[in-house]
Coordinates of C-alpha atoms and ligand atoms in Angstrom, one line a residue:
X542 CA -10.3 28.7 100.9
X543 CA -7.3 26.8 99.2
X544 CA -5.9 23.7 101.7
X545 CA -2.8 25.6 102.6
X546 CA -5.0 28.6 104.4
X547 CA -7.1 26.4 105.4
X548 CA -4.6 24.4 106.8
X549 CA -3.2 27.7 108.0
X550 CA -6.9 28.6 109.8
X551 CA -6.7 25.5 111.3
X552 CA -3.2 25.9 113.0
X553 CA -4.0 29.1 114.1
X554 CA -7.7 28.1 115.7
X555 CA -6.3 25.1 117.5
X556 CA -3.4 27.4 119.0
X557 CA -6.0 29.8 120.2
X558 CA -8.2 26.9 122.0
X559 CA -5.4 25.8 123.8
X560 CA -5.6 22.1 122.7
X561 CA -3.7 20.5 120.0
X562 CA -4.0 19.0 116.6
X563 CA -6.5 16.4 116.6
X564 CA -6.6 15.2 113.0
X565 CA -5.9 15.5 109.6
X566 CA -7.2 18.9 108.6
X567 CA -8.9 17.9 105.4
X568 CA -11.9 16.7 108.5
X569 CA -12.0 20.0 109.3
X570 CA -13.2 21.6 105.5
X571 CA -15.6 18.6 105.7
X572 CA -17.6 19.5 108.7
X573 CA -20.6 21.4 108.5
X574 CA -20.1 24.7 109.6
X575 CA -21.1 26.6 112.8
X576 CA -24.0 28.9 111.5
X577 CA -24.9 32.7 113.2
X578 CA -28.0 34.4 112.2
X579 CA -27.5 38.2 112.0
X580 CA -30.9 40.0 111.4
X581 CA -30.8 43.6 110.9
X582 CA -32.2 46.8 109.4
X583 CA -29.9 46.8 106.3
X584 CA -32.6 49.0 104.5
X585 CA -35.5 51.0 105.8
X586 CA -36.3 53.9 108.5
X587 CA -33.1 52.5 110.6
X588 CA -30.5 51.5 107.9
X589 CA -27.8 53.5 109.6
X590 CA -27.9 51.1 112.0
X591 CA -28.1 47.8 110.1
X592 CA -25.0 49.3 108.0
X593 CA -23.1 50.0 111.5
X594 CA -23.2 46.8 112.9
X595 CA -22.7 44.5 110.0
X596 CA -20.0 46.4 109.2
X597 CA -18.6 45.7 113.0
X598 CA -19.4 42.0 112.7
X599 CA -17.3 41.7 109.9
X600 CA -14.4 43.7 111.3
X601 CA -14.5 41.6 114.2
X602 CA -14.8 38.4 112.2
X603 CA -11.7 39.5 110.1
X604 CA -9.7 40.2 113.2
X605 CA -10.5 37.2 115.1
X606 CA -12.0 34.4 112.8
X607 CA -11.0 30.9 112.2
X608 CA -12.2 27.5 113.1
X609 CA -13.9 26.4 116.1
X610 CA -13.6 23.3 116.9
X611 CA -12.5 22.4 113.4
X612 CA -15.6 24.3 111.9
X613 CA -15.8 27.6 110.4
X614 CA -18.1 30.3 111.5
X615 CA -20.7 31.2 109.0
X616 CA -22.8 34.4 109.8
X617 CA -25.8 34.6 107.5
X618 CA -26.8 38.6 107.2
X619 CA -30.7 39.0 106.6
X620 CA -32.9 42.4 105.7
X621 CA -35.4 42.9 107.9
X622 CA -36.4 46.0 105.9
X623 CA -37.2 47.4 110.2
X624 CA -40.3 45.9 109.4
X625 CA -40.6 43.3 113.0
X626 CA -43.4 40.7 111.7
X627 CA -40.3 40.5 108.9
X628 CA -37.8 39.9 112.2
X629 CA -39.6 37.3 113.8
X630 CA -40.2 35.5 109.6
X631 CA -36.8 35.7 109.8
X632 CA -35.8 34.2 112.4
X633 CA -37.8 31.6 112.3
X634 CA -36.3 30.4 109.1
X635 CA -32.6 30.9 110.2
X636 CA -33.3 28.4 113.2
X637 CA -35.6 26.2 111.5
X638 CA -33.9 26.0 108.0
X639 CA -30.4 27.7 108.7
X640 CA -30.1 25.5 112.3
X641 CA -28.3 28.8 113.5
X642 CA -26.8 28.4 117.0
X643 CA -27.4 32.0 117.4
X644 CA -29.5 34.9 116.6
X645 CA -27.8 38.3 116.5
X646 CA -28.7 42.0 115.7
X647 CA -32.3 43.7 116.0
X648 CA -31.9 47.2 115.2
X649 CA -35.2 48.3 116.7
X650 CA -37.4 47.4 119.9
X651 CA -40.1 45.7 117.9
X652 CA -37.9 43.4 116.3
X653 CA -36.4 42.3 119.1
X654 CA -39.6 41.6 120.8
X655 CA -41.1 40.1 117.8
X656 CA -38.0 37.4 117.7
X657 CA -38.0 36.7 121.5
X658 CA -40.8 34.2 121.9
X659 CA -38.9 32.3 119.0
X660 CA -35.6 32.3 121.1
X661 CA -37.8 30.8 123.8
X662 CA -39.3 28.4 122.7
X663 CA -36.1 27.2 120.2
X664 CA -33.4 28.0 123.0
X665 CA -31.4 30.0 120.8
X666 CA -29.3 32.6 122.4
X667 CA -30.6 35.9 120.9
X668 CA -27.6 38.2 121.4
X669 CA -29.2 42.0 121.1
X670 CA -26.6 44.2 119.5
X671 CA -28.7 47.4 119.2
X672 CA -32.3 47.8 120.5
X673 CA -31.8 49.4 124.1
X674 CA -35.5 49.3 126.2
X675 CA -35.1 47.9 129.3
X676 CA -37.4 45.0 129.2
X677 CA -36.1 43.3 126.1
X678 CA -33.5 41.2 128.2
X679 CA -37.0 40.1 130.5
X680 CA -38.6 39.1 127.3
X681 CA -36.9 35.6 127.2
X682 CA -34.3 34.0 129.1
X683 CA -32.2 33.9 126.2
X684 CA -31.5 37.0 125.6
X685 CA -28.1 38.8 126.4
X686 CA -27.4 42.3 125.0
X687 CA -24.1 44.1 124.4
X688 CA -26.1 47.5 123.4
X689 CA -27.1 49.7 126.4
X690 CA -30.2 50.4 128.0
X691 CA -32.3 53.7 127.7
X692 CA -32.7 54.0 131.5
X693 CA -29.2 53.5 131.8
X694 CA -27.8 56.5 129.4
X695 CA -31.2 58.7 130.6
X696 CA -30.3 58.9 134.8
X697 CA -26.7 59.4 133.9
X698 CA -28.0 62.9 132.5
X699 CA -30.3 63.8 134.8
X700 CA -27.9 63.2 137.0
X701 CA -25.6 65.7 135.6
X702 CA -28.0 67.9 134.8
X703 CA -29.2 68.4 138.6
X704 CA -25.7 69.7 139.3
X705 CA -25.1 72.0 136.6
X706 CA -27.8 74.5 136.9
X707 CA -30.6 72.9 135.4
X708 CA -34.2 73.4 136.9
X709 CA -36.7 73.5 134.5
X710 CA -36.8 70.9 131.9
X711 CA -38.9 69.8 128.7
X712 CA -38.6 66.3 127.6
X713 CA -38.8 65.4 124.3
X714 CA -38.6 61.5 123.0
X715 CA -39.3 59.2 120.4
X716 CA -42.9 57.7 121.0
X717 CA -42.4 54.2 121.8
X718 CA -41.0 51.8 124.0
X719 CA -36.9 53.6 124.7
X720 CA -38.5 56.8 124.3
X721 CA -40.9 56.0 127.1
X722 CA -38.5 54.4 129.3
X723 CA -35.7 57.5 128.5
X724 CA -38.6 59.7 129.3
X725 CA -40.1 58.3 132.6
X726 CA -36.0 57.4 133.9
X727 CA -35.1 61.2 133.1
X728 CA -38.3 63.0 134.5
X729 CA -37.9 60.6 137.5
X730 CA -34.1 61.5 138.8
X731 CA -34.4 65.4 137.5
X732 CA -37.6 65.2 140.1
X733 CA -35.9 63.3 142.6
X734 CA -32.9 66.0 142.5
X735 CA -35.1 68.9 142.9
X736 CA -35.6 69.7 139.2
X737 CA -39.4 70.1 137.5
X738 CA -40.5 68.6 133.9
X739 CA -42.3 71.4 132.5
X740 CA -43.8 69.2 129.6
X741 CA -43.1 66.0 128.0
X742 CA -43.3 66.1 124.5
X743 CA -43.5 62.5 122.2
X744 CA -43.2 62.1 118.4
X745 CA -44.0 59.3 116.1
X746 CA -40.8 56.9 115.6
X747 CA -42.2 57.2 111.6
X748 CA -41.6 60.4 109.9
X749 CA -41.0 62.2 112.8
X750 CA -42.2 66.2 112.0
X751 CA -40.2 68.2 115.1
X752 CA -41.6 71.6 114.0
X753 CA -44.9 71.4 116.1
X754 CA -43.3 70.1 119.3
X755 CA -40.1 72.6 118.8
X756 CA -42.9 75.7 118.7
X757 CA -44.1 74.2 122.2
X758 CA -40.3 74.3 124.1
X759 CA -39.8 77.6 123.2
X760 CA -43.2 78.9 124.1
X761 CA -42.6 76.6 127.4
X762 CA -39.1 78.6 128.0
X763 CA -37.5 75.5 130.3
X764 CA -33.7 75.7 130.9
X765 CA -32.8 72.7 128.9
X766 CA -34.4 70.5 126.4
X767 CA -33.8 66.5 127.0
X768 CA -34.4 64.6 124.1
X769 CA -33.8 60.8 122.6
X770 CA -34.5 59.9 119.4
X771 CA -33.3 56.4 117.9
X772 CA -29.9 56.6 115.4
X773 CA -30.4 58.2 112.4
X774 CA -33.1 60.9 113.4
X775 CA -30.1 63.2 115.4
X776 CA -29.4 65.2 112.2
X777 CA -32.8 66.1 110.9
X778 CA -33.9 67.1 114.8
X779 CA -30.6 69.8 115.3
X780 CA -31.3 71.2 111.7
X781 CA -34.7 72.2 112.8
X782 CA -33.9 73.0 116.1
X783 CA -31.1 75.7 114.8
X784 CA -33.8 76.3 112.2
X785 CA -36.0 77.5 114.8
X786 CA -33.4 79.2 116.6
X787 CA -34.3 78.0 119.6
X788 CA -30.1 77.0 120.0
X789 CA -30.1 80.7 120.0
X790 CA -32.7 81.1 122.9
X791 CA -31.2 79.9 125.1
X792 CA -32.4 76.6 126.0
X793 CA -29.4 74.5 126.5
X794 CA -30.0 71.2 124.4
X795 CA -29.1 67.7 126.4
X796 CA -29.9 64.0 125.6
X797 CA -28.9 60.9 125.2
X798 CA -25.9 60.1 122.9
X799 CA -27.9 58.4 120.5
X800 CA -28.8 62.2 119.2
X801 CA -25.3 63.1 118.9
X802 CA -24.7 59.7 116.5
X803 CA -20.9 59.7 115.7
X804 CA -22.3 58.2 112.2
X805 CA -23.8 61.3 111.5
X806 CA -22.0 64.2 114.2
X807 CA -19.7 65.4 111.9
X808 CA -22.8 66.5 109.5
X809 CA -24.9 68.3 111.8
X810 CA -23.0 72.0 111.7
X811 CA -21.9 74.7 114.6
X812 CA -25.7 73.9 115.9
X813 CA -24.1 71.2 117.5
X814 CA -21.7 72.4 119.5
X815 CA -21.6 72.2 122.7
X816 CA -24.6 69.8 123.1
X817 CA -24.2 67.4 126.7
X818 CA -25.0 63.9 126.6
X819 CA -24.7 60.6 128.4
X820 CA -23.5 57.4 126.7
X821 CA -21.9 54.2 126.5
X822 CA -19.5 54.9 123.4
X823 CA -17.8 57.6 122.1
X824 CA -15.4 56.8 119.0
X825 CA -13.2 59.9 120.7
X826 CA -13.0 57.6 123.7
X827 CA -9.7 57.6 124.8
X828 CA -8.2 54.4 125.1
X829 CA -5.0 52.3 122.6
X830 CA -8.5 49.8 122.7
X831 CA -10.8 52.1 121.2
X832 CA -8.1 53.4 118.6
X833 CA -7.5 50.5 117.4
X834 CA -11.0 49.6 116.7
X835 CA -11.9 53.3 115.1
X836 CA -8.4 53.0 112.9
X837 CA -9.2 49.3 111.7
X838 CA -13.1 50.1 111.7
X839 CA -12.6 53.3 109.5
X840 CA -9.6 51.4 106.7
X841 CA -12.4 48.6 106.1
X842 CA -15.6 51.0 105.5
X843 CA -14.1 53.8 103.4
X844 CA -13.5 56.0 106.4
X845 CA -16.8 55.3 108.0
X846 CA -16.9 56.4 111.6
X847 CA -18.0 53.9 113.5
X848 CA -21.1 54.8 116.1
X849 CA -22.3 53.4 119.2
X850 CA -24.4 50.8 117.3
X851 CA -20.6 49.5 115.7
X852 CA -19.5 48.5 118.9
X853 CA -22.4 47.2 119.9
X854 CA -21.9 44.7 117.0
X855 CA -18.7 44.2 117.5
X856 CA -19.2 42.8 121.0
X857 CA -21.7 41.2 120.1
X858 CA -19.6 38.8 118.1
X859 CA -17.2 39.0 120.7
X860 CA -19.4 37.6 123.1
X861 CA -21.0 35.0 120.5
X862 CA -17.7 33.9 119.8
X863 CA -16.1 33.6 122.5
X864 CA -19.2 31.7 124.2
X865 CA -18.4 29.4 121.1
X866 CA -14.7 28.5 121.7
X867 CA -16.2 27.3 125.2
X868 CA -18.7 25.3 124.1
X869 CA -16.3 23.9 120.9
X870 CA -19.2 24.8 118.5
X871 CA -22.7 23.7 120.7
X872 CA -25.7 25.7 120.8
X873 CA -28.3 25.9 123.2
X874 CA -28.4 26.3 127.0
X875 CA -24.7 25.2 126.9
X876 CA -24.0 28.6 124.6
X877 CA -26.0 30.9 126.5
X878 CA -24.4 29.8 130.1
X879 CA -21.2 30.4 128.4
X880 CA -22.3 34.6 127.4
X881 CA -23.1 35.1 130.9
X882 CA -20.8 37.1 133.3
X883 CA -18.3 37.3 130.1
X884 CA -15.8 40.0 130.9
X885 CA -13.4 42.3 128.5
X886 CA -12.3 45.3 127.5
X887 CA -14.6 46.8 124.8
X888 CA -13.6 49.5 122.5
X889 CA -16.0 51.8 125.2
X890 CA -14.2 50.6 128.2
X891 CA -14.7 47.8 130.7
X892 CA -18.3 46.0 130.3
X893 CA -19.1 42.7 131.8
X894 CA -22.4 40.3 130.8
X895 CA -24.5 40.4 134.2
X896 CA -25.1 37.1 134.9
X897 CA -28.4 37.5 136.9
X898 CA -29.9 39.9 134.0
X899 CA -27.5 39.0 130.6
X900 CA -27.5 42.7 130.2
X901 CA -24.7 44.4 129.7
X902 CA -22.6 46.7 132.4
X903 CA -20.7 49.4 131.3
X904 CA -19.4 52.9 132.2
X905 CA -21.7 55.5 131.3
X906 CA -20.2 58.6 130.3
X907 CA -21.1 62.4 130.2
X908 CA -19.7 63.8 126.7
X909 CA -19.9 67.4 125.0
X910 CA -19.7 68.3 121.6
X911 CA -16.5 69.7 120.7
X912 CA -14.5 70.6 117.1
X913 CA -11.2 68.7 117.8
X914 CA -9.1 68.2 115.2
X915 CA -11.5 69.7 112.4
X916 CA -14.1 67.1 113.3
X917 CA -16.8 67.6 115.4
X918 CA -17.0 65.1 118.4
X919 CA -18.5 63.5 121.4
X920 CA -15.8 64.5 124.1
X921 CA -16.0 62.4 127.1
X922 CA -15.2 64.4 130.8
X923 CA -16.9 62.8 133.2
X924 CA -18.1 58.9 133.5
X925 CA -20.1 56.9 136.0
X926 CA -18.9 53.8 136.4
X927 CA -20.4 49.9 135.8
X928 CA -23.2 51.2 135.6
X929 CA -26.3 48.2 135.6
X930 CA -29.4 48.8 134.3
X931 CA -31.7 51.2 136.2
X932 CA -34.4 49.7 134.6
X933 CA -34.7 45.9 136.4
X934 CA -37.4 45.4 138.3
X935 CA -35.8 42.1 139.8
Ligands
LIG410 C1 -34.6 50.8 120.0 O1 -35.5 50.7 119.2 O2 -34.5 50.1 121.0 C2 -33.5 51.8 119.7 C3 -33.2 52.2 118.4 C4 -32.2 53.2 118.2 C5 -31.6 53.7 119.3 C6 -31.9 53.4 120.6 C7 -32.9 52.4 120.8 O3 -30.7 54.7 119.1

């Protein structure tokens, strides 16, 4: 940065804290500045993801950077490779070396887990922009997520399901911890609302193979098949499920959104169409909000759409930022206070930081797959609102 935009960054910093000019602004290029660690899955199994939400953070950072309290904002991207011993390594250097006032990302489960005990016992607010089990947020107090929650998307559909004709289900999830929870919240409302789980069907998170498990729904025969599998696996799992014809059996196919990935959506073919799904984020969500973000998100990626793990990120940094400007740069138990019960309009509609829990509450909405404009997308129709996790035991 040359002094005049810095002198520029400056101006327009102290404007948005609301408090004046408080020195000469060479003071401000001389401070040491305010340092976020941003760990994600930039290569590996989940990649997808890791390039989603860096890209996010850095749209964000563009839109709305500049000095805090006379210091700039540094955010120090690391490869965890979605390897979580490699999360936790990392994590542990960005706080011990880096002195980051905050953690940020986790692509997966595991790595979030992995990190936790290092938030802990550091107090460093972890801010959770992707991984979405339910007990992550009850791994340490210093956690707060802006993703969503498994248990969250999963009753949404059940929900939905119960009322549209759908009896006799098969559920089908990724075997580990969001796939579990997806799978017990799901089979537990479809039950509740008169419905039966015909079978429950897991497969490895690693190399997933769906042709053995697709063989056992059709020879099951259930009205629908409800299915999670994390970003990224969405396209694979349609191409053999239209492989197998089983979209021509006439099992109707639901899930959670995170199998109709808008990263990917436009790639997966007619198979496709008309798929139901509950979720946080839609980039089709309708709002000048969410237009804005897709438009700006799309001219800085090369026409990237951006997914549900995007906005995740991007309200991530929201929330780390903002939390910042409160604190004028201090870490700690100061920062975190300040992320709780945060309120704003994300690009998917009203969401507020629960307070109690630091988990994020947000409208859940019911979407189908529809060709609009010569793109395939999640159309929203029906929503239920602020919805908290399902998943708390407290
Ligand atoms: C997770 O590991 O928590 C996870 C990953 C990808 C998803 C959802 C959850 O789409």
């Amino acid at each position: 940065m040359n002094k005049r935009s810095t002198l520029r960054a400056f101006a327009a910093a102290a404007t948005t804290l609301g408090f004046g000019l408080v020195g000469p602004p060479t003071h401000a290029a001389d401070t040491e500045p305010i340092k976020i660690g941003l760990i994600l899955p930039m290569t590996g199994q989940q990649a997808t993801t890791g390039r989603q939400v860096e890209a996010a953070v850095k749209l964000y950072l563009a839109q709305n950077g500049g000095l805090i309290a006379g210091r700039k904002v540094e955010v120090i991207l690391k490869d965890d490779a979605t390897v979580p011993d490699t999360t936790r390594r990392l994590a542990q250097e960005l706080v011990v070396n880096d002195k980051v006032v905050a953690l940020a990302g986790f692509g997966i489960t595991p790595a979030a887990m992995a990190t936790a005990p290092i938030a802990t016992q550091s107090k460093t607010p972890m801010v959770v922009m992707a991984a979405a089990t339910s007990a992550i947020t009850e791994a340490s107090p210093f956690v707060v997520r802006t993703s969503f929650t498994l248990p969250q998307a999963s009753v949404s559909i059940a929900e939905w399901a119960a009322k549209n004709k759908i009896k006799k289900v098969v559920t089908l999830v990724s075997d580990y911890a969001p796939g579990i929870d997806a799978e017990r919240f799901f089979a537990d409302r479809i039950t509740l609302n008169g419905g039966s789980v015909l079978e429950k069907l897991r497969t490895p998170l690693r190399s997933p193979d769906f042709a053995p498990v697709l063989q056992k729904v059709r020879d099951a025969s259930p009205d629908a098949l409800f299915v999670f599998l994390p970003s990224g696996q969405g396209a694979a799992f349609m191409k053999q499920f239209a492989e197998r014809g089983l979209d021509k059996a006439g099992i109707r196919l639901i899930g959670t959104g995170d199998i109709t990935d808008d990263d990917q959506l436009n790639d997966m073919g007619d198979v496709a169409l008309g798929v139901v799904t509950s979720h946080h984020y839609s980039a089709a969500h309708k709002s000048p909000a969410n237009q804005k973000f897709v438009e700006a998100f799309k001219k800085a990626n090369n026409g990237m759409r951006p997914n549900f793990m995007a906005v995740g990120g991007y309200d991530g940094m929201r929330v780390i930022m903002d939390a910042l400007k409160a604190t004028k740069g201090v870490g700690g138990e100061a920062l975190l206070a300040a992320m709780k019960g945060q309120i704003f309009e994300s690009p998917r509609g009203p969401v507020y930081i629960d307070a109690q829990t630091r988990d994020i509450v947000q409208d859940i909405y019911i979407r189908k797959v529809e060709r609009v404009g010569g793109e395939l997308q999640n159309v929203e129709f029906d929503k239920q609102v602020a919805v908290k996790d399902p998943g708390k035991t407290k």
